[in-house]
CSV table of C-alpha atoms and ligand atoms in Angstrom, one decimal:
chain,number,residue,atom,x,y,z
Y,29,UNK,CA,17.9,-28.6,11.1
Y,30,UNK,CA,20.3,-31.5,11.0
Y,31,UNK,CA,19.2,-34.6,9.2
Y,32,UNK,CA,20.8,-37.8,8.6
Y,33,UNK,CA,20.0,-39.5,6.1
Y,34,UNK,CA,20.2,-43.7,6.0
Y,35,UNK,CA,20.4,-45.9,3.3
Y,36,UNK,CA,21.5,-43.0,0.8
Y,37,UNK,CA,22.1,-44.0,-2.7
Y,38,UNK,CA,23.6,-41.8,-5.4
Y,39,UNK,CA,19.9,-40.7,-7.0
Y,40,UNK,CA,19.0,-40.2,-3.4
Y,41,UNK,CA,21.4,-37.5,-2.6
Y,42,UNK,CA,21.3,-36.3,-5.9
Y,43,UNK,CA,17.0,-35.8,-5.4
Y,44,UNK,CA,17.7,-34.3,-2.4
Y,45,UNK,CA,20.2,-32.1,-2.8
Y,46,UNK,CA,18.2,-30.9,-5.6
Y,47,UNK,CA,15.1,-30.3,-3.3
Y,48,UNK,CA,17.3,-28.9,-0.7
Y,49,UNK,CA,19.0,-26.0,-2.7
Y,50,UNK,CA,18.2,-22.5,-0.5
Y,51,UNK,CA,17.1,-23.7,2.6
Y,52,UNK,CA,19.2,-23.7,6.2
Y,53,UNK,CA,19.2,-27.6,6.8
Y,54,UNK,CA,22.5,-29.8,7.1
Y,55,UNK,CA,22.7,-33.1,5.7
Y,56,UNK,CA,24.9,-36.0,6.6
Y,57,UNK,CA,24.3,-38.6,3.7
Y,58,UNK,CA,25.0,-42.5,5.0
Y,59,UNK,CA,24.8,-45.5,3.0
Y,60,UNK,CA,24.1,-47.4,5.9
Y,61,UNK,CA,20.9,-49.1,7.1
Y,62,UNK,CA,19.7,-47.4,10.2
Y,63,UNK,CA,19.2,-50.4,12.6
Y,64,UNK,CA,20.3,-51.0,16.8
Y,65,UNK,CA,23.4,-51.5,15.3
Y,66,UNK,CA,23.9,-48.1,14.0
Y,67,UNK,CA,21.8,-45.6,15.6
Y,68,UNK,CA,24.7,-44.4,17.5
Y,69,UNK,CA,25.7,-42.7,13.8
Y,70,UNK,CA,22.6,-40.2,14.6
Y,71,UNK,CA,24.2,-38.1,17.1
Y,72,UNK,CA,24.1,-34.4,16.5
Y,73,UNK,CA,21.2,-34.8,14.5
Y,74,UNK,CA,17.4,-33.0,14.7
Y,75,UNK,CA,15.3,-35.8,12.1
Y,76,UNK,CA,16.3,-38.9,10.6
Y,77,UNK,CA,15.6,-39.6,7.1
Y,78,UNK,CA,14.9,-43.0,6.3
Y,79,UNK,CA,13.8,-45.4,3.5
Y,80,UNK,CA,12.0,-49.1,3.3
Y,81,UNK,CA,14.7,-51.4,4.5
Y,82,UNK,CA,15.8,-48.8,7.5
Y,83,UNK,CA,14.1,-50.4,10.6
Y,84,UNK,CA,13.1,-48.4,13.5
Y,85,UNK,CA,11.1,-50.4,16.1
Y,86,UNK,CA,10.7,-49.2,19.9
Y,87,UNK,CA,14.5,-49.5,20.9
Y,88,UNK,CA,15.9,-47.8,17.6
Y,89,UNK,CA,13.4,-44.9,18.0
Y,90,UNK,CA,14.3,-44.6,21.9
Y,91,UNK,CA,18.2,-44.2,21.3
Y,92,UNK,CA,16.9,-41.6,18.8
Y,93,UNK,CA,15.6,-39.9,21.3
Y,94,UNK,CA,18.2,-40.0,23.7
Y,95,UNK,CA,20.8,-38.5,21.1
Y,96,UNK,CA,18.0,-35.9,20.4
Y,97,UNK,CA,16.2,-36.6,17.5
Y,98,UNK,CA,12.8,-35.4,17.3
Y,99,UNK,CA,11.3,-36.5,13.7
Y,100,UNK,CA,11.8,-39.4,11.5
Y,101,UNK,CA,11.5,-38.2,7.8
Y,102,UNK,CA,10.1,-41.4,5.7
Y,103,UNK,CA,10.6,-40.7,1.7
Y,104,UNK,CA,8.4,-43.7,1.0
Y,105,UNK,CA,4.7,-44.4,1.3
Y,106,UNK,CA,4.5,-47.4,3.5
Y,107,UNK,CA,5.4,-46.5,7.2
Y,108,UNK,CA,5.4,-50.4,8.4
Y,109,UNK,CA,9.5,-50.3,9.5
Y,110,UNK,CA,8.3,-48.0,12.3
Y,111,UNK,CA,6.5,-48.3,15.8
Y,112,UNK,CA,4.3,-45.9,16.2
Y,113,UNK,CA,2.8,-46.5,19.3
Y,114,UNK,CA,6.5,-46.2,20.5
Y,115,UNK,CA,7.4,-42.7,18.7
Y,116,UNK,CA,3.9,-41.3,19.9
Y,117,UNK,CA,5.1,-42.4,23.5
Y,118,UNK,CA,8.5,-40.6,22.8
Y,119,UNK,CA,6.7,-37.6,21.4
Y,120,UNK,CA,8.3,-38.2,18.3
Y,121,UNK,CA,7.3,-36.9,15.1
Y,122,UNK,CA,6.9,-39.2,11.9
Y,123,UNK,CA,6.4,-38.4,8.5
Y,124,UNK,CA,5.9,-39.9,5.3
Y,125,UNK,CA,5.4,-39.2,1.4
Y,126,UNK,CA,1.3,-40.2,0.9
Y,127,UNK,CA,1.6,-39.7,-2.4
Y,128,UNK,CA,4.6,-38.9,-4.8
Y,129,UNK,CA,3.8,-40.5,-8.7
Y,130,UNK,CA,0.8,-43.5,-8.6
Y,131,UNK,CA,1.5,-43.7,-12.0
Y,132,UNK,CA,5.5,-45.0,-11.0
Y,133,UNK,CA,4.3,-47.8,-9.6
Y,134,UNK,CA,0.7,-48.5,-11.1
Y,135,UNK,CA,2.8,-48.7,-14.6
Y,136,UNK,CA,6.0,-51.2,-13.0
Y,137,UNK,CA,3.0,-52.9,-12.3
Y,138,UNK,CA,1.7,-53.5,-15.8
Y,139,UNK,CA,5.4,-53.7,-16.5
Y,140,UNK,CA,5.5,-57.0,-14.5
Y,141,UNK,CA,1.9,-58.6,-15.9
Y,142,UNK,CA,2.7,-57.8,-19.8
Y,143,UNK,CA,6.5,-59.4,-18.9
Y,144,UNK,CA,4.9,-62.6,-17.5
Y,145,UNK,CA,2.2,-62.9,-19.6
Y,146,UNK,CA,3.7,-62.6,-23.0
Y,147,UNK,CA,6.9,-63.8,-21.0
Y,148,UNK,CA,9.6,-61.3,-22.4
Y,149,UNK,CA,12.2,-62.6,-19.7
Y,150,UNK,CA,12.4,-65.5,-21.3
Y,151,UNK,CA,12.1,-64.1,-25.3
Y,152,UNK,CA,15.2,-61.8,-24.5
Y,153,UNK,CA,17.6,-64.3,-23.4
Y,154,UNK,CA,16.6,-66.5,-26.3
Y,155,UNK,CA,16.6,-64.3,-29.1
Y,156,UNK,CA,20.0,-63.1,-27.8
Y,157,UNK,CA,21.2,-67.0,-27.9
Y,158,UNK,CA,20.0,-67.4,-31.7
Y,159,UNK,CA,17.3,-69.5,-30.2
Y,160,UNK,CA,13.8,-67.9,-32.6
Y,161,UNK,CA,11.2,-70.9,-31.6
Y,162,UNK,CA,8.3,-69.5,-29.9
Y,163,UNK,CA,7.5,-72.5,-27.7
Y,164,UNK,CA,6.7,-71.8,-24.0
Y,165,UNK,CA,6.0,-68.1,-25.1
Y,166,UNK,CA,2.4,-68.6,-25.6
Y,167,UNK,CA,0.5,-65.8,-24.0
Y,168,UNK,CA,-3.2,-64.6,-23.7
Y,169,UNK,CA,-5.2,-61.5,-24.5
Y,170,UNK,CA,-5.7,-59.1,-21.8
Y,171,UNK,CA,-8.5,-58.0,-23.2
Y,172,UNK,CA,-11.7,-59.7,-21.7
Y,173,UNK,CA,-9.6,-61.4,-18.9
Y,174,UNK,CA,-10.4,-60.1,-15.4
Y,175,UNK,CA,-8.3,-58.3,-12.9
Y,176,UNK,CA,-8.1,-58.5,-9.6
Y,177,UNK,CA,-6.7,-55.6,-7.3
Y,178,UNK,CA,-6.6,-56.2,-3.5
Y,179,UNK,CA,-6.5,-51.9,-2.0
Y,180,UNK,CA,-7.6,-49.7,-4.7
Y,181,UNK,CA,-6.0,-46.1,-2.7
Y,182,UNK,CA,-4.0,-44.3,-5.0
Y,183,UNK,CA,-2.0,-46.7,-6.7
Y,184,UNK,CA,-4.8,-49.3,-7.1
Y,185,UNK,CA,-6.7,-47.1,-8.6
Y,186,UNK,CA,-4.4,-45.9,-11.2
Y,187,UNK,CA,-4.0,-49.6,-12.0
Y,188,UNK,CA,-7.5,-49.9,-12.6
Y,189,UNK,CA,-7.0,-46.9,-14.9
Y,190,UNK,CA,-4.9,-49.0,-17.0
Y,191,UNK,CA,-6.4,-51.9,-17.1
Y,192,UNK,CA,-9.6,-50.5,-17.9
Y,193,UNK,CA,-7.4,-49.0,-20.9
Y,194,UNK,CA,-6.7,-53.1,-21.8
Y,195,UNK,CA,-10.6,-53.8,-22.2
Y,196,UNK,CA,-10.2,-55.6,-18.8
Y,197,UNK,CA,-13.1,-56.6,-16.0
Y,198,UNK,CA,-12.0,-55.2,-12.7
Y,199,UNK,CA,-12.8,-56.7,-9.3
Y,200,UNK,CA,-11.4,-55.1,-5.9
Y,201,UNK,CA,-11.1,-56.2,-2.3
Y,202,UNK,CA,-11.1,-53.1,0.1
Y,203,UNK,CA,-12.3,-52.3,3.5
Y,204,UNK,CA,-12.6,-48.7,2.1
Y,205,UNK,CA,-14.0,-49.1,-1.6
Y,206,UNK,CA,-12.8,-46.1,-3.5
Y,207,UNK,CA,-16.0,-44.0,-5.5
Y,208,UNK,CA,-13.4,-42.9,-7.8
Y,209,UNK,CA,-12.7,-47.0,-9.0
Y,210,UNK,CA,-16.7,-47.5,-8.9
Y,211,UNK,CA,-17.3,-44.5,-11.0
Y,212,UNK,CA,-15.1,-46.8,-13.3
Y,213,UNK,CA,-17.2,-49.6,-13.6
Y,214,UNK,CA,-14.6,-52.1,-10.4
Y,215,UNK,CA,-16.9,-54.2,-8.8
Y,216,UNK,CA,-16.2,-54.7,-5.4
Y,217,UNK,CA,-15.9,-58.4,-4.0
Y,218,UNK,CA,-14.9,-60.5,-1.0
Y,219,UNK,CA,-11.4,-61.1,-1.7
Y,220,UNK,CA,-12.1,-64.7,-1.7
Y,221,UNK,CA,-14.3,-64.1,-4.6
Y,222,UNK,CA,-11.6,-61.8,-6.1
Y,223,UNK,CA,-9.2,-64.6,-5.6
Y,224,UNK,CA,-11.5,-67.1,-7.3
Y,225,UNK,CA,-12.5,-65.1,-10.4
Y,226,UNK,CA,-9.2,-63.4,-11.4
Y,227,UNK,CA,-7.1,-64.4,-14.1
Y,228,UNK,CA,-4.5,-61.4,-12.2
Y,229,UNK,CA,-4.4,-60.7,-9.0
Y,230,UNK,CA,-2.3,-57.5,-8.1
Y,231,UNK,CA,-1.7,-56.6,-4.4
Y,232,UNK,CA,-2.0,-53.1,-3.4
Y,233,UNK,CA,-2.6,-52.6,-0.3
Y,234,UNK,CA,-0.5,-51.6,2.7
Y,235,UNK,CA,1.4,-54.0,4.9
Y,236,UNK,CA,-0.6,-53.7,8.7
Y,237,UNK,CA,-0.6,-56.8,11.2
Y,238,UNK,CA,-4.4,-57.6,9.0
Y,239,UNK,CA,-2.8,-58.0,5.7
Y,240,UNK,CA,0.7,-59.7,6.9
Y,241,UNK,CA,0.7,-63.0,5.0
Y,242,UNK,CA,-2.7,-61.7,3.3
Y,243,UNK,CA,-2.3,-64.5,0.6
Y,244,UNK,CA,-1.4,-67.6,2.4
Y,245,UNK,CA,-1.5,-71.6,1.4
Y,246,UNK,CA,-5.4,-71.1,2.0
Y,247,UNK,CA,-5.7,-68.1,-0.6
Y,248,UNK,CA,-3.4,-69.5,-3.1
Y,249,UNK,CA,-5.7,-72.5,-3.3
Y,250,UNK,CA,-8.6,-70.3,-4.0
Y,251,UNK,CA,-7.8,-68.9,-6.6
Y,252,UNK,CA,-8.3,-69.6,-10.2
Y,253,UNK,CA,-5.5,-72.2,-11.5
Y,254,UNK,CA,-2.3,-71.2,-13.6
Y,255,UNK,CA,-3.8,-67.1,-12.6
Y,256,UNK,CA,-1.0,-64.6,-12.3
Y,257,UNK,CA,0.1,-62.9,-8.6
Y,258,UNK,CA,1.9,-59.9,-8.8
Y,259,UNK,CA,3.0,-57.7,-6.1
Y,260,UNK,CA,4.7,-54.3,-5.6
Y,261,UNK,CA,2.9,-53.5,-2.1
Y,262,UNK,CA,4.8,-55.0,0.9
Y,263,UNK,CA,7.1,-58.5,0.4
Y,264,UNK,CA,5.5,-60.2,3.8
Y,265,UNK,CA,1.6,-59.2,2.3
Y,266,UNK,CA,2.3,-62.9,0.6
Y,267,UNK,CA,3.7,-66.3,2.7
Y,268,UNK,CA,6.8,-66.7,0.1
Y,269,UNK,CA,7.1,-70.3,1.1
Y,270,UNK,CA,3.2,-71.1,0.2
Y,271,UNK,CA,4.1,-69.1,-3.6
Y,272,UNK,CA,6.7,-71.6,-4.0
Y,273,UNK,CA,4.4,-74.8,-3.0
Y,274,UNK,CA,1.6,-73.0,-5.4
Y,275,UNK,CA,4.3,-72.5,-8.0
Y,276,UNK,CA,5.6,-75.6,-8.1
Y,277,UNK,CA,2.2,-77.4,-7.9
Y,278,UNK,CA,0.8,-75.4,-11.1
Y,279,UNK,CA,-1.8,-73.6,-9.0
Y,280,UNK,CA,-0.5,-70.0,-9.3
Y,281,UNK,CA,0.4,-70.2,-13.2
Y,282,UNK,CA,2.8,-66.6,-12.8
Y,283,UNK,CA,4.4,-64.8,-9.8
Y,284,UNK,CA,5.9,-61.4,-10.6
Y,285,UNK,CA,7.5,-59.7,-7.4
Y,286,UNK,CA,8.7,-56.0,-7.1
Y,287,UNK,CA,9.0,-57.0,-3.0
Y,288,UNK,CA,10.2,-59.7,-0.9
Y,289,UNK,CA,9.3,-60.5,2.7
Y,290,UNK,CA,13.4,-60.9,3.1
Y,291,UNK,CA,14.3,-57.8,1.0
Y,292,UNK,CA,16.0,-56.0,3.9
Y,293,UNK,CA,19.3,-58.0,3.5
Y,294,UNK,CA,18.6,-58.2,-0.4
Y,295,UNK,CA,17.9,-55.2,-2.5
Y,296,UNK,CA,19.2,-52.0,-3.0
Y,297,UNK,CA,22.8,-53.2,-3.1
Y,298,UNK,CA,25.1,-54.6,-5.8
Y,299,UNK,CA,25.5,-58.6,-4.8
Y,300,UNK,CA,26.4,-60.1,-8.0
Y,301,UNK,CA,29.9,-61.2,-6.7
Y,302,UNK,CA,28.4,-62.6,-3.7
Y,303,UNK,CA,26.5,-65.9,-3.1
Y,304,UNK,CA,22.9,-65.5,-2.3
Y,305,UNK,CA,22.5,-66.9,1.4
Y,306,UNK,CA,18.3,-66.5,1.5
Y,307,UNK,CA,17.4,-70.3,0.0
Y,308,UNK,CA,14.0,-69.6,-0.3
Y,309,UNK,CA,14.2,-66.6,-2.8
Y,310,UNK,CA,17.3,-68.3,-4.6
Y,311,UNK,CA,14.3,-71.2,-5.3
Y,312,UNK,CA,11.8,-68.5,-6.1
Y,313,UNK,CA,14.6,-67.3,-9.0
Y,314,UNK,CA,14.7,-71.1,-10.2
Y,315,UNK,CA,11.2,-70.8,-11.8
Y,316,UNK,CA,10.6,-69.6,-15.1
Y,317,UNK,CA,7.5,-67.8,-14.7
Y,318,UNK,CA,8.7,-65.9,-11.9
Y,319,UNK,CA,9.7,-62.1,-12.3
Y,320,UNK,CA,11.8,-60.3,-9.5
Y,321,UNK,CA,12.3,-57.1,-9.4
Y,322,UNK,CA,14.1,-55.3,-6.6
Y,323,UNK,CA,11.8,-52.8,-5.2
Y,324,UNK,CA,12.4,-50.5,-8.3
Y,325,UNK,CA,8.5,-49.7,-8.7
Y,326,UNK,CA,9.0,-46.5,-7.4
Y,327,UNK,CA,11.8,-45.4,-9.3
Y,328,UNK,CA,11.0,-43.2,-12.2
Y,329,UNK,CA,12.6,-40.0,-12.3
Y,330,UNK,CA,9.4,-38.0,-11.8
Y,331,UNK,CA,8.8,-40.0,-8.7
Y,332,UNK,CA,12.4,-39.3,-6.9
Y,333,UNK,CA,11.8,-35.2,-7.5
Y,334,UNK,CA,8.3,-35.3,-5.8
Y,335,UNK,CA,9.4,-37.8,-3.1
Y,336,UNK,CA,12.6,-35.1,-2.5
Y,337,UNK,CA,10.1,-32.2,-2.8
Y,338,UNK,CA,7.3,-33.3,-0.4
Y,339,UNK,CA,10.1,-34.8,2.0
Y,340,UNK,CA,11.9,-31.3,2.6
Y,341,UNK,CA,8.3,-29.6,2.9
Y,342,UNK,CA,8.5,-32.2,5.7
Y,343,UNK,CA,11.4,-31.3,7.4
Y,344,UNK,CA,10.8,-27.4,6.6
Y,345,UNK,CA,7.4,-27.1,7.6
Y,346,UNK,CA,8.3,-29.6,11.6
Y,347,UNK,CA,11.1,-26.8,11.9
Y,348,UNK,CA,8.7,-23.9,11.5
Y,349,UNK,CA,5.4,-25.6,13.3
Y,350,UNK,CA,6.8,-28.8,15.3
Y,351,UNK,CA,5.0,-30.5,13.0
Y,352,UNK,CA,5.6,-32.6,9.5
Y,353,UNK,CA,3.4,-31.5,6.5
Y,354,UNK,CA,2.1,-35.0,6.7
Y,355,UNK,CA,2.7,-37.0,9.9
Y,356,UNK,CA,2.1,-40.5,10.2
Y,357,UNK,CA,-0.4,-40.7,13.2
Y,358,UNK,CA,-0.5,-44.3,15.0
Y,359,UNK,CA,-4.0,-44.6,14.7
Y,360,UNK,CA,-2.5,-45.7,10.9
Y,361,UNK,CA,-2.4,-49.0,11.9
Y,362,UNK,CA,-4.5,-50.2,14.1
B,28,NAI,P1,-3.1,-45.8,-0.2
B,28,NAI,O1,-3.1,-45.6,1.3
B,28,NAI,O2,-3.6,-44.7,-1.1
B,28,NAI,O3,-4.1,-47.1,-0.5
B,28,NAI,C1,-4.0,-48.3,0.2
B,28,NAI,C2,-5.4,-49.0,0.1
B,28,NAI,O4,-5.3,-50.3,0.7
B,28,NAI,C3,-6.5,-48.2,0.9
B,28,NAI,O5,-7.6,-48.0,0.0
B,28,NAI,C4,-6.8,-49.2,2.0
B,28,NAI,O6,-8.2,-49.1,2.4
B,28,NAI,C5,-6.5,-50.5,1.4
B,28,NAI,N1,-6.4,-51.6,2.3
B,28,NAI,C6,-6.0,-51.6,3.6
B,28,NAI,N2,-6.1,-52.8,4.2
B,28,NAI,C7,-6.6,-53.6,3.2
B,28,NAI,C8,-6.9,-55.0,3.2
B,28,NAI,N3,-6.8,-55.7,4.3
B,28,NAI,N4,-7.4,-55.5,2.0
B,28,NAI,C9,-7.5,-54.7,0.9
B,28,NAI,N5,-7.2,-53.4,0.9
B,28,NAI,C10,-6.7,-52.9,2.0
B,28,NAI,O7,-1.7,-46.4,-0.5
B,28,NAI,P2,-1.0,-46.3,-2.0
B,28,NAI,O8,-0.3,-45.1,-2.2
B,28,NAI,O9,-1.9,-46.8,-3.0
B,28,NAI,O10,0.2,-47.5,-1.8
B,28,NAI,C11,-0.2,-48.8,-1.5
B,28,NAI,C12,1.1,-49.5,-1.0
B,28,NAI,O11,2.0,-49.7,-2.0
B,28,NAI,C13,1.9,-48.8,0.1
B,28,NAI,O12,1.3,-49.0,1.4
B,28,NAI,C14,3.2,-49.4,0.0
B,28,NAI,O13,3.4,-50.4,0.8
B,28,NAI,C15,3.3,-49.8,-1.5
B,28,NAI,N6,4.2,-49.1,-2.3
B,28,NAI,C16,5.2,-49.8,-3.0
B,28,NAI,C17,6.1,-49.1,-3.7
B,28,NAI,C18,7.2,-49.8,-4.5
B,28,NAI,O14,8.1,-49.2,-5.0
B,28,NAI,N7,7.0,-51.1,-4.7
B,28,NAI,C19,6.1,-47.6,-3.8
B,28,NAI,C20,5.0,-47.0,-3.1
B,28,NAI,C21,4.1,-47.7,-2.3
C-alpha cells in the first residue's frame, strides 16, 4: 500500500520507519497538516496516516475518496478530528491505536500535579537567578489529599495506580466504572460530587459532543476552592475562557494543561520567533500557577515504538483483510 503520512515529525518518521522495515508499503512523509486545504497532497495514495491536529471532517474524508483513499491510519488514541458517520457513508476504513503505553501519559500526568503543587516551574527559574527564598513555593502533602479522575479507561486507571502509590483517596466519574479501579479501593461519584470533594481533579476521558466543555463556568464553581485541574485528555473537554475567570478569581487554585482547545494552530511546531496570535492562551501563560505543556503526554520513547508497531499492523492487516486491526466504528461516539 501507499500511505501518506501528515503532520510527520522527525521521531515520527524515524518510529515508523523502524516499524516498517520488511514489509511492501510506500511511504510519502509530509510535515503538513492534512486539512481542505491540502488534501489534494493525497493523490496516488491507498490510507492516510494522520495525527491529533490533522482534521478530517465530511468534505476532507470525501476528496479522500475521490483521489482513492480507502483507510485513515490514526497513531493516536482519540479519534475526535474525524467524522465517522461520514467515512462509514464513504465506506471508508478508520483506525486508531487503543492502547500504546497508559503509563506515558498516566506518569506526564503526575508530572504536571507534583510541578504545580510543589511549583518546580517557578523554583527553576529562581534558583537559576540566585534568587534561594522559598516564598510562594509552599506546597501540600499528597498524601491524605483526594483525587479526582473524570474516565478511569486505561489511562485513568493507571493514574489511580499512582496515586494510590501517594497514600491518596480516589473518586471517579464514569458512565462505565472500571472493576479494575474498584478492585482498588476508587469510589465512584457524580462528577459534581467529584468536583466538590477533590483537592485534584484530572480529566481523562475522551473528547465526544457529551464531554465538550465538560468543565464549564458552572463546574469550576463547584468545585473545592484553590483545588488543582489538570488535563491531558482533549483541550475543548474544559471552556478555556471559564479557567481563566476561575483562575483569576482564586477558585481553581492550579491549572496544568498538556492540551488546548486551540492547539491545532499551536503545538507541535517551533514558534519561539513568532508572536503568539491566540490572546486567550497568551493570558493562560501570564498566570503563575499555570503549567502548559504542548501535547507531549504521549511522548516517551516506549510509547512512539508501540504507536509505530500497532499502526503498521493497521495498515498490514486492511491490506490483507480490508480491514484495520482496530477500526474506529461510529457507533464510538454517539
Ligand atoms: P479509554 O477509552 O480507555 O478510556 C476513556 C474512559 O472515559 C472510558 O472509561 C469512558 O467510559 C470514559 N468516559 C467517556 N465519557 C465520559 C464522561 N462523560 N465522563 C467521564 N468519563 C467518560 O481511553 P484512554 O486510553 O484512557 O484515553 C483517554 C483519552 O486520553 C483519549 O480519548 C485521548 O483523548 C487522551 N489522550 C491524550 C494523550 C496525550 O498525549 N495528551 C495521549 C493519549 C490519549
Amino acid at each position: 500500500m501507499h500511505i501518506t503520512v501528515y503532520s510527520t515529525r522527525p521521531y515520527d518518521r524515524a518510529a515508523l520507519s523502524a516499524a516498517a522495515q520488511g514489509t511492501p508499503h510506500q511511504w510519502t512523509f509530509l510535515d503538513v497538516r492534512l486539512d481542505t486545504s491540502t488534501v489534494a497532497t493525497a493523490a496516488g495514495a491507498d490510507a492516510v496516516c494522520v495525527f491529533v491536529n490533522d482534521q478530517l471532517p465530511r468534505e476532507v474524508l470525501q476528496a479522500l475518496h475521490a483521489l482513492g483513499v480507502r483507510l485513515v491510519v490514526l497513531r493516536c488514541a482519540g479519534f475526535n478530528q474525524v467524522d465517522l458517520a461520514a467515512a462509514a457513508e464513504l465506506g471508508m476504513a478508520v483506525a486508531r491505536v487503543p492502547e500504546y503505553s497508559p503509563y506515558a501519559v498516566a506518569e506526564h500526568t503526575l508530572a504536571l500535579v507534583l510541578t504545580l503543587n510543589r511549583k518546580i516551574h517557578r523554583a527553576y527559574a529562581r534558583v537559576r537567578e540566585g534568587n534561594f527564598a522559598l516564598d510562594g513555593l509552599l506546597g501540600f502533602d499528597l498524601h491524605g489529599r483526594t483525587i479526582g479522575v473524570v474516565g478511569t479507561g486505561r489511562i485513568g486507571e493507571t493514574f489511580c495506580r499512582l496515586m494510590t502509590g501517594f497514600g491518596c483517596t480516589l473518586l471517579a466519574a464514569d458512565p462505565q466504572p472500571n472493576p479494575d479501579c474498584v478492585a482498588l479501593g476508587v469510589l465512584y461519584v457524580p462528577l459534581p460530587e467529584l468536583l466538590a470533594r477533590s483537592d485534584v481533579v484530572s480529566l481523562n476521558c475522551p473528547l465526544t459532543p457529551q464531554t465538550h466543555h465538560l468543565i464549564d463556568a458552572a463546574a469550576f464553581a463547584g468545585m473545592k476552592r484553590g483545588a488543582m485541574l489538570v488535563n491531558t485528555s482533549r483541550g475543548a473537554v474544559v471552556d478555556t475562557r471559564a479557567a481563566i475567570e476561575a483562575l483569576k478569581s482564586g477558585q481553581l487554585g492550579a491549572l496544568g494543561l498538556d492540551v488546548y482547545e486551540e492547539e491545532g494552530d499551536l503545538f507541535f511546531r517551533d514558534l519561539s520567533g513568532a508572536a503568539i496570535q491566540d490572546d486567550v492562551f497568551a493570558r493562560l501563560l501570564t498566570f503563575p500557577n499555570v503549567v502548559v505543556t504542548g501535547h507531549q503526554a504521549f511522548f516517551t520513547e516506549d510509547a512512539l515504538a508501540a504507536i509505530a508497531r500497532t499502526t503498521l499492523d493497521n495498515i498490514s492487516s486492511f491490506a490483507a483483510t480490508g480491514q484495520p486491526r482496530h477500526p474506529v466504528s461510529v457507533e464510538r461516539v454517539v
